[in-house]
Coordinates of N, CA, C and O and ligand atoms in Angstrom, one line a residue:
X1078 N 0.8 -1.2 0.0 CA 0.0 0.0 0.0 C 0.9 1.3 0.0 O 1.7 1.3 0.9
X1079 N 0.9 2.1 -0.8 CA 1.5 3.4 -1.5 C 1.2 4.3 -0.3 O 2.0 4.8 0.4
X1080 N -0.5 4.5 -0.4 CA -1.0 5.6 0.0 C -2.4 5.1 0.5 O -3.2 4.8 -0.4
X1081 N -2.8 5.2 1.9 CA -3.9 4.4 2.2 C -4.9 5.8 1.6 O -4.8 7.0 1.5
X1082 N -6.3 4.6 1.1 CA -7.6 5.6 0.8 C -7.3 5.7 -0.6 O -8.4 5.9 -1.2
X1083 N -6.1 5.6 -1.4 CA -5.9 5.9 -2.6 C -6.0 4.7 -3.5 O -5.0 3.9 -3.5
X1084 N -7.3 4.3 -4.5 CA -6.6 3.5 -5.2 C -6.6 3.6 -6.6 O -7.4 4.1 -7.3
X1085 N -5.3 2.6 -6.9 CA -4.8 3.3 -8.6 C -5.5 1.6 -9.5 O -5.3 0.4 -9.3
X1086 N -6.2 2.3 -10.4 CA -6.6 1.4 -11.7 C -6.2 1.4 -13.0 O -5.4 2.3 -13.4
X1087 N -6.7 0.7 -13.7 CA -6.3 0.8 -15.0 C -4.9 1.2 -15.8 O -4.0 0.7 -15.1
X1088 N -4.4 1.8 -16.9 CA -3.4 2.2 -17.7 C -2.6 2.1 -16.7 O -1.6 1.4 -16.9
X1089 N -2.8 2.9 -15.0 CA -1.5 3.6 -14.6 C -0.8 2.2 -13.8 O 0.3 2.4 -13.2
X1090 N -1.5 0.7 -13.7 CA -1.0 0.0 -13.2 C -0.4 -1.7 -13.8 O -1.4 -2.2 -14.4
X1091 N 0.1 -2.1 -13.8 CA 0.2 -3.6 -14.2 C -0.2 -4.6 -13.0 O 0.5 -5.2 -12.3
X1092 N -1.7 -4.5 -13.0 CA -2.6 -4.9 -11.8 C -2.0 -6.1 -11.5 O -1.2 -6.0 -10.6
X1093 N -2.1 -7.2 -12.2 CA -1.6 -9.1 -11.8 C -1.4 -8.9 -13.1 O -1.5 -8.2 -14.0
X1094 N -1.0 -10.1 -12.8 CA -0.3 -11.7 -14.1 C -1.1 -11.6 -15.2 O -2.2 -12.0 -15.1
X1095 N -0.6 -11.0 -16.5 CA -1.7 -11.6 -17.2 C -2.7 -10.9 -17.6 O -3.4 -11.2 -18.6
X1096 N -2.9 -9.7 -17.0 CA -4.4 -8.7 -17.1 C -3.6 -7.8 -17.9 O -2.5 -7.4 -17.7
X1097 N -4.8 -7.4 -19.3 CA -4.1 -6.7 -20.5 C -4.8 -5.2 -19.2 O -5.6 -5.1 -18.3
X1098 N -3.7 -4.3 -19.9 CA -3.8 -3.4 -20.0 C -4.8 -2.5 -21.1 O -4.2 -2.1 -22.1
X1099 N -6.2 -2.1 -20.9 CA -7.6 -2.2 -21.8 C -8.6 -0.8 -21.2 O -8.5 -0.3 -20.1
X1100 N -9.4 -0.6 -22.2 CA -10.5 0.2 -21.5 C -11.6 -0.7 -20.7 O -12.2 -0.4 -19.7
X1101 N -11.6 -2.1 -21.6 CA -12.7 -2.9 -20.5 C -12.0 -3.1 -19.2 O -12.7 -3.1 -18.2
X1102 N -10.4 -3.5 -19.1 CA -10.4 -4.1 -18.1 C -10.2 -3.0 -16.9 O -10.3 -3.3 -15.7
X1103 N -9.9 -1.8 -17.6 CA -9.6 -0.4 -16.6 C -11.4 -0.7 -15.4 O -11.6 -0.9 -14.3
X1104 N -12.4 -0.5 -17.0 CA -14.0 -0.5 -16.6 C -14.5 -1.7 -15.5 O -15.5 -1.5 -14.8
X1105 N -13.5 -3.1 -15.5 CA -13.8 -3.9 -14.3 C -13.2 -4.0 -13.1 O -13.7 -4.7 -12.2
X1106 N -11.7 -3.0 -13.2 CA -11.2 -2.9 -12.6 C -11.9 -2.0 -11.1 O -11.9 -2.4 -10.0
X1107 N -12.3 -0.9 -11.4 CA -13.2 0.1 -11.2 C -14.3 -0.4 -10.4 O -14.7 0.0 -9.3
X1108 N -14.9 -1.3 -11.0 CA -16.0 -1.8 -10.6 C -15.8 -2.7 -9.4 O -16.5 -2.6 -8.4
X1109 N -15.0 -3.5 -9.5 CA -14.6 -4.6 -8.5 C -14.0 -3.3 -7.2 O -14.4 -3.3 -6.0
X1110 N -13.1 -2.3 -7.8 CA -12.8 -1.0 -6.5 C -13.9 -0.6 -5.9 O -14.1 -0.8 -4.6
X1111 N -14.8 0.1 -6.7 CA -15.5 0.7 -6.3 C -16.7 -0.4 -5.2 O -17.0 0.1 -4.1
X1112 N -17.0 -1.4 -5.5 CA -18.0 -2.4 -5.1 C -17.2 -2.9 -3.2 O -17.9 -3.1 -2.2
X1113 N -15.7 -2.8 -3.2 CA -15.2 -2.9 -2.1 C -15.5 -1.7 -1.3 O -16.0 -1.9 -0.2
X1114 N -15.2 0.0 -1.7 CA -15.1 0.9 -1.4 C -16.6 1.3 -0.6 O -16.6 2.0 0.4
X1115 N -17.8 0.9 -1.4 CA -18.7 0.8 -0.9 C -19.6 -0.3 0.4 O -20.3 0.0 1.4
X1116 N -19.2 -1.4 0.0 CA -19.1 -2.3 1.1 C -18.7 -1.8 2.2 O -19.5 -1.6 3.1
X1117 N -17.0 -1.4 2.4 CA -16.4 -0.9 3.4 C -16.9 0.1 3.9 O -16.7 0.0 5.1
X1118 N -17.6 1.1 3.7 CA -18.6 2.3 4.1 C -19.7 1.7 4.7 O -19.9 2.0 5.8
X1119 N -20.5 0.8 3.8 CA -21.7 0.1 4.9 C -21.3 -1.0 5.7 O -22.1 -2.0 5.8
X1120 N -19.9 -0.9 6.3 CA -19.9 -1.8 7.0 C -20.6 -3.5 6.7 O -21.0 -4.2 7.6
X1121 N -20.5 -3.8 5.2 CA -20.7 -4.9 5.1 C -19.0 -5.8 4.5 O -17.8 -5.4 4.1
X1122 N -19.6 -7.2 4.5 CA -17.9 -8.1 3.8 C -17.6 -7.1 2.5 O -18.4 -6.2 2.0
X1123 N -16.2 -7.5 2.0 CA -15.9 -7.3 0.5 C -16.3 -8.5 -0.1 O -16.7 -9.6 0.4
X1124 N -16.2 -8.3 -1.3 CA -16.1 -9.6 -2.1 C -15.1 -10.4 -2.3 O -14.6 -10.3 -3.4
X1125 N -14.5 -11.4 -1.5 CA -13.3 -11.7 -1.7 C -13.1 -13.1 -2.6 O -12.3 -14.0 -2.4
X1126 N -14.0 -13.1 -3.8 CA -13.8 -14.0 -4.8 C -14.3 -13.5 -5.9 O -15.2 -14.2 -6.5
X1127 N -13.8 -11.9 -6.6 CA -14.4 -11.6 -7.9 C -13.7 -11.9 -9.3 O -12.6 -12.2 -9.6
X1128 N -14.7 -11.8 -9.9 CA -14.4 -12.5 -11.4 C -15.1 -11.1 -12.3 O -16.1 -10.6 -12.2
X1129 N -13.6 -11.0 -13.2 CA -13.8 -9.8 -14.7 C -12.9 -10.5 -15.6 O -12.0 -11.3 -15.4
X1130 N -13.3 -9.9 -16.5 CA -13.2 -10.3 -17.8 C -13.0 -8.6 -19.0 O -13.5 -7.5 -18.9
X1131 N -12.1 -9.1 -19.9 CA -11.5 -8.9 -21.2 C -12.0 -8.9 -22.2 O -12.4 -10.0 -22.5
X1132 N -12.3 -7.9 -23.1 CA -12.4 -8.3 -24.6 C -12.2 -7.0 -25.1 O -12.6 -5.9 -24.7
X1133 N -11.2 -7.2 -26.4 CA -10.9 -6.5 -27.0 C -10.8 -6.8 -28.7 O -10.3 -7.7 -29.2
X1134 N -11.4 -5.7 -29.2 CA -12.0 -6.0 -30.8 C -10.6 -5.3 -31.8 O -10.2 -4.3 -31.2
X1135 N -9.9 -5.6 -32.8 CA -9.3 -4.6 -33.6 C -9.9 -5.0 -34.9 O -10.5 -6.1 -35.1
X1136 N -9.7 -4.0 -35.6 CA -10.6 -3.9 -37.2 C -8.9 -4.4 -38.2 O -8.1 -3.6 -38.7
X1137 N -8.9 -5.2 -38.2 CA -8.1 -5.4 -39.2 C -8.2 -5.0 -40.7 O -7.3 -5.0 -41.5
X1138 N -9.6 -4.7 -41.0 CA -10.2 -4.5 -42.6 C -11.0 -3.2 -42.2 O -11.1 -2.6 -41.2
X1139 N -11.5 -3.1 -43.4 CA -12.9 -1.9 -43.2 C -13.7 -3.1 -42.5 O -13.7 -2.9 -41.3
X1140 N -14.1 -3.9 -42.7 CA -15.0 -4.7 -42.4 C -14.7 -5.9 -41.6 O -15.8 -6.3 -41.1
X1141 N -13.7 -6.6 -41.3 CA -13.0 -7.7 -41.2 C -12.2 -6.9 -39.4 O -11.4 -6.0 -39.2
X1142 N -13.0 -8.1 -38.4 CA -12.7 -8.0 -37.5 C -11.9 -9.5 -36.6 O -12.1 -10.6 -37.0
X1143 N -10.8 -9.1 -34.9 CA -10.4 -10.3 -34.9 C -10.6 -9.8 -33.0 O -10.7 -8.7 -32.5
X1144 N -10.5 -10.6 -32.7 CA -10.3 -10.5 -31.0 C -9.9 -11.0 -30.0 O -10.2 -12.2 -30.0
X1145 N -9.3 -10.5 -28.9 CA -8.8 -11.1 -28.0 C -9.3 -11.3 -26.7 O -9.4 -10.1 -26.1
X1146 N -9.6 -12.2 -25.9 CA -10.7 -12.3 -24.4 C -9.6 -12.8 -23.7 O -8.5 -13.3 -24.1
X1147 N -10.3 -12.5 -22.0 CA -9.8 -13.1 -20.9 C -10.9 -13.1 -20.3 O -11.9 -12.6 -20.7
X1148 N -10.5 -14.1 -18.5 CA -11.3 -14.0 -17.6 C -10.2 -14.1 -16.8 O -9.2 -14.7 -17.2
X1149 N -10.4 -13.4 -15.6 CA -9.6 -13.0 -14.9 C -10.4 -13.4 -13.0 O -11.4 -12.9 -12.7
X1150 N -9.7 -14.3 -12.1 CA -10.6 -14.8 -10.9 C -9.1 -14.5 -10.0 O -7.9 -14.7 -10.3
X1151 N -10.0 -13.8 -8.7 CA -9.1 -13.8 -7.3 C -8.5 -15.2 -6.8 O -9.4 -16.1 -6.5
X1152 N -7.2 -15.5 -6.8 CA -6.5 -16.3 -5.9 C -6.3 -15.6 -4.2 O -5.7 -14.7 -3.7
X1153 N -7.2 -16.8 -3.8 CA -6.6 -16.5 -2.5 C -5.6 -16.5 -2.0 O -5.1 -15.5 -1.5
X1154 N -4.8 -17.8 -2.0 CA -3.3 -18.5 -1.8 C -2.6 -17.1 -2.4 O -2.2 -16.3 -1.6
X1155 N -2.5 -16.9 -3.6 CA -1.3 -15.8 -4.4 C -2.0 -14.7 -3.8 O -1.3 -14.2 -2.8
X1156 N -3.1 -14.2 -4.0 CA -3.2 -12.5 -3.4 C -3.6 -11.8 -4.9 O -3.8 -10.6 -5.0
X1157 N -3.6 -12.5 -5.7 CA -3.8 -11.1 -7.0 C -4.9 -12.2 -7.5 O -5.3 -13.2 -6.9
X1158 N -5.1 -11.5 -8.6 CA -6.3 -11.9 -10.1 C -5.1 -12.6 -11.0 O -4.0 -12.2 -11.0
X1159 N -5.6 -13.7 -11.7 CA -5.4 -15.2 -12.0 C -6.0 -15.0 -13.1 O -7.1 -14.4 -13.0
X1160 N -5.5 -15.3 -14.3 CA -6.4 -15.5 -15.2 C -7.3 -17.3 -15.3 O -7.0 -18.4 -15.1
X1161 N -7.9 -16.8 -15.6 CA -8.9 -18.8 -15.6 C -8.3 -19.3 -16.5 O -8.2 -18.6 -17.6
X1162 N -7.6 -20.7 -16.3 CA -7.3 -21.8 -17.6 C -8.4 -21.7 -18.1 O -9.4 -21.5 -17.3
X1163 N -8.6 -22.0 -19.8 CA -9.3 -22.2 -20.7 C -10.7 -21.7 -20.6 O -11.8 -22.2 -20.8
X1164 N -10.4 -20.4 -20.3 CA -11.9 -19.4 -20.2 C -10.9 -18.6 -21.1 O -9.7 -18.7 -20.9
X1165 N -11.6 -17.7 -22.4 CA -11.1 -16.2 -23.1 C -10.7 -17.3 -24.8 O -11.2 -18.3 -25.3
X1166 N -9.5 -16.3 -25.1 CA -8.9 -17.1 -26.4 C -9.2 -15.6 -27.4 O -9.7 -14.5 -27.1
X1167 N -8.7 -16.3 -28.5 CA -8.4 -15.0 -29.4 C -9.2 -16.2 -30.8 O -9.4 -17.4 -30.9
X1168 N -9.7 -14.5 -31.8 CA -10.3 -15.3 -32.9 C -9.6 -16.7 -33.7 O -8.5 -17.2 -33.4
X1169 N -10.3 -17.0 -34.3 CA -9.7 -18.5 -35.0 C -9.5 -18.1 -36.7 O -8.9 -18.7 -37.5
X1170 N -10.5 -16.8 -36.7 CA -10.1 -16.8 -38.3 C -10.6 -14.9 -37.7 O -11.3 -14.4 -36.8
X1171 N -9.8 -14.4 -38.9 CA -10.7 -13.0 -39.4 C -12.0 -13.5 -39.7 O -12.3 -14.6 -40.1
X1172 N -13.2 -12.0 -39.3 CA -14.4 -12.6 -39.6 C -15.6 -10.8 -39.4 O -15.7 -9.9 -38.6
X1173 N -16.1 -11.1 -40.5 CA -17.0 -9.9 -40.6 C -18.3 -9.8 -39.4 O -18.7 -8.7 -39.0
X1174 N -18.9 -11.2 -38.8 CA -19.3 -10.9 -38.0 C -18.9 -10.3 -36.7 O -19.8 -9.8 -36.0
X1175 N -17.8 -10.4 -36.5 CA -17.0 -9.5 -35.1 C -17.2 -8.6 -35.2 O -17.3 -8.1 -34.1
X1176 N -17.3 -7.7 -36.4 CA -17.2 -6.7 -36.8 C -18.3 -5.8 -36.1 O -18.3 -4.7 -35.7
X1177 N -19.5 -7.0 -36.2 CA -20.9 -6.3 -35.3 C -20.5 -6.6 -33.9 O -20.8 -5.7 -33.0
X1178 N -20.2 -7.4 -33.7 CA -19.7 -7.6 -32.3 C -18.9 -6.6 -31.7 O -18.9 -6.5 -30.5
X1179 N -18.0 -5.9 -32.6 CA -17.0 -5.1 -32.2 C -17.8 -3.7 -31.6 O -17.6 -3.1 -30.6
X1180 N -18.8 -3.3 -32.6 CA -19.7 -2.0 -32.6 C -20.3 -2.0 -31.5 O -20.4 -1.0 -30.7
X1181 N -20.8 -3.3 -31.5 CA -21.7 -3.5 -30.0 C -21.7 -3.3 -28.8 O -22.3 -2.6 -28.0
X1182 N -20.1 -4.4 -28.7 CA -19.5 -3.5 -27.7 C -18.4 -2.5 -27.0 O -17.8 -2.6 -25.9
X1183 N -18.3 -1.4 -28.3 CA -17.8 0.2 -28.2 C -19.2 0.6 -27.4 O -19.0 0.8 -26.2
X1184 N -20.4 0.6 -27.9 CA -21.6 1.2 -27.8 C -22.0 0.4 -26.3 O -23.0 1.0 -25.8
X1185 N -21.7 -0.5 -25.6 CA -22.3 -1.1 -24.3 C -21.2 -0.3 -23.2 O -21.6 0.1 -22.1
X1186 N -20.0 -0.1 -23.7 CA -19.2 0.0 -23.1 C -19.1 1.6 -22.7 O -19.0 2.1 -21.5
X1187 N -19.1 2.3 -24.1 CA -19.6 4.0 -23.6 C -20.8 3.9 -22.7 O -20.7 4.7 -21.8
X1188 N -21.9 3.2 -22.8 CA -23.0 3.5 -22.2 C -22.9 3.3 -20.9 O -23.5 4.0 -20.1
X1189 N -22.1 2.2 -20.7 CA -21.8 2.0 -19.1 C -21.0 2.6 -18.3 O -20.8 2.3 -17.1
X1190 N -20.2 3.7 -19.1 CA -18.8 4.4 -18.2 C -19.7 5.4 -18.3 O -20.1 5.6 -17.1
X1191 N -20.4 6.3 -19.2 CA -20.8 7.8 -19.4 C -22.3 7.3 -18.9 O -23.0 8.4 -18.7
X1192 N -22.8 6.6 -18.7 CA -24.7 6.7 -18.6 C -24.5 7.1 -16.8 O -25.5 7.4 -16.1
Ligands
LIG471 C1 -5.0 3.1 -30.3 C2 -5.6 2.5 -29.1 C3 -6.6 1.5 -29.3 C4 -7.2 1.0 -28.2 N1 -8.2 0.0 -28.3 C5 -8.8 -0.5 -27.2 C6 -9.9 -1.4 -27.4 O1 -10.3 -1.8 -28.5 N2 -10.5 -1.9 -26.3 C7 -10.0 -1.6 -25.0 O2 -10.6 -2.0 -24.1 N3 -9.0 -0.7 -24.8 C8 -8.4 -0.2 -25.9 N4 -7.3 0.7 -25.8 C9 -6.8 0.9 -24.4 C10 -7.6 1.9 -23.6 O3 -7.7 3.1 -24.3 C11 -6.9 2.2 -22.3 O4 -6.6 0.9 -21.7 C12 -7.9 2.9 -21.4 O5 -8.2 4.2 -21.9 C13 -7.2 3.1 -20.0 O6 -8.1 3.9 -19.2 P1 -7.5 4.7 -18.0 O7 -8.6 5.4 -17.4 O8 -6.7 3.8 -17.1 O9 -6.4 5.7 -18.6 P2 -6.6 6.9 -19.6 O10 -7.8 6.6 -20.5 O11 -5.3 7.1 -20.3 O12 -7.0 8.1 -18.7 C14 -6.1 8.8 -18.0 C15 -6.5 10.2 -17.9 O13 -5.7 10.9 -17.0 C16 -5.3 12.1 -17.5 N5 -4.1 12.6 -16.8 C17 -2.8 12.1 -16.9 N6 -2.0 12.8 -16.1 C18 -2.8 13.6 -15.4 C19 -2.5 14.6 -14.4 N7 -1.3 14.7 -13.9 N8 -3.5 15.3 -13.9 C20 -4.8 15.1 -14.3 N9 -5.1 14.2 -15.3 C21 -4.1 13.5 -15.8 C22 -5.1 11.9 -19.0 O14 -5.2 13.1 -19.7 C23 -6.3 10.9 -19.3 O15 -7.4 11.6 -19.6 C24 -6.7 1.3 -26.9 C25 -5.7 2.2 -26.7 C26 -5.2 2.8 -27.8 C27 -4.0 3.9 -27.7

């Protein structure tokens, strides 16, 4: 601990093992913070077994999209976020349907940081 009361997410950190550095994962990052920060105020438990997740879209084409996932779960024993064996994976081919997928979620993702 740096600086009690203070906590740092996303870009400015290399959280655990394995956790890309992302706008989603900044967005669960946050969430899993803020969800403790609140707890600890009402005097209720933390969560001490949370699970976030990764996905990130790039447009390789105008149209032609590919991607890369994770799931990411608290170790007790180690102390950090673990990524899950054989949860995530990256595309198997270029593919125009991602492409909607990709739109989807830019648009879920603004709506949930700015709504
Ligand atoms: C080209 C590109 C494509 C990307 N594509 C994706 C993608 O498809 N999916 C995805 O999930 N992520 C993507 N990312 C990564 C994503 O943008 C970052 O991981 C995310 O923005 C990190 O959020 P953050 O809030 O931690 O940091 P930032 O978004 O960098 O926010 C930090 C803010 O702090 C401000 N700041 C810095 N210093 C100070 C200071 N001293 N005082 C006050 N303010 C300060 C900065 O101006 C900035 O606004 C991409 C990044 C790039 C560059």
């Amino acid at each position: 601990m740096a600086a009690r009361g203070i906590h740092v997410l996303g870009d400015s950190v290399t959280a655990a093992p394995g956790m890309p550095k992302s706008g989603h994962m900044a967005n669960q990052q946050a969430k899993v913070c803020a969800g403790a920060v609140a707890a600890l105020l009402a005097g209720m438990p933390v969560n001490d077994d949370p699970i976030i997740a990764n996905t990130c879209y790039s447009f390789v084409g105008a149209r032609e999209v590919i991607h890369v996932a994770s799931v990411h779960r608290y170790d007790r024993e180690q102390k950090t976020m673990l990524p899950v064996k054989g949860a995530g994976g990256v595309s198997s081919e270029v593919s125009t349907d991602e492409a909607l997928f990709a739109v989807a979620w830019g648009f879920n993702l603004m709506n949930d940081i700015f709504s």
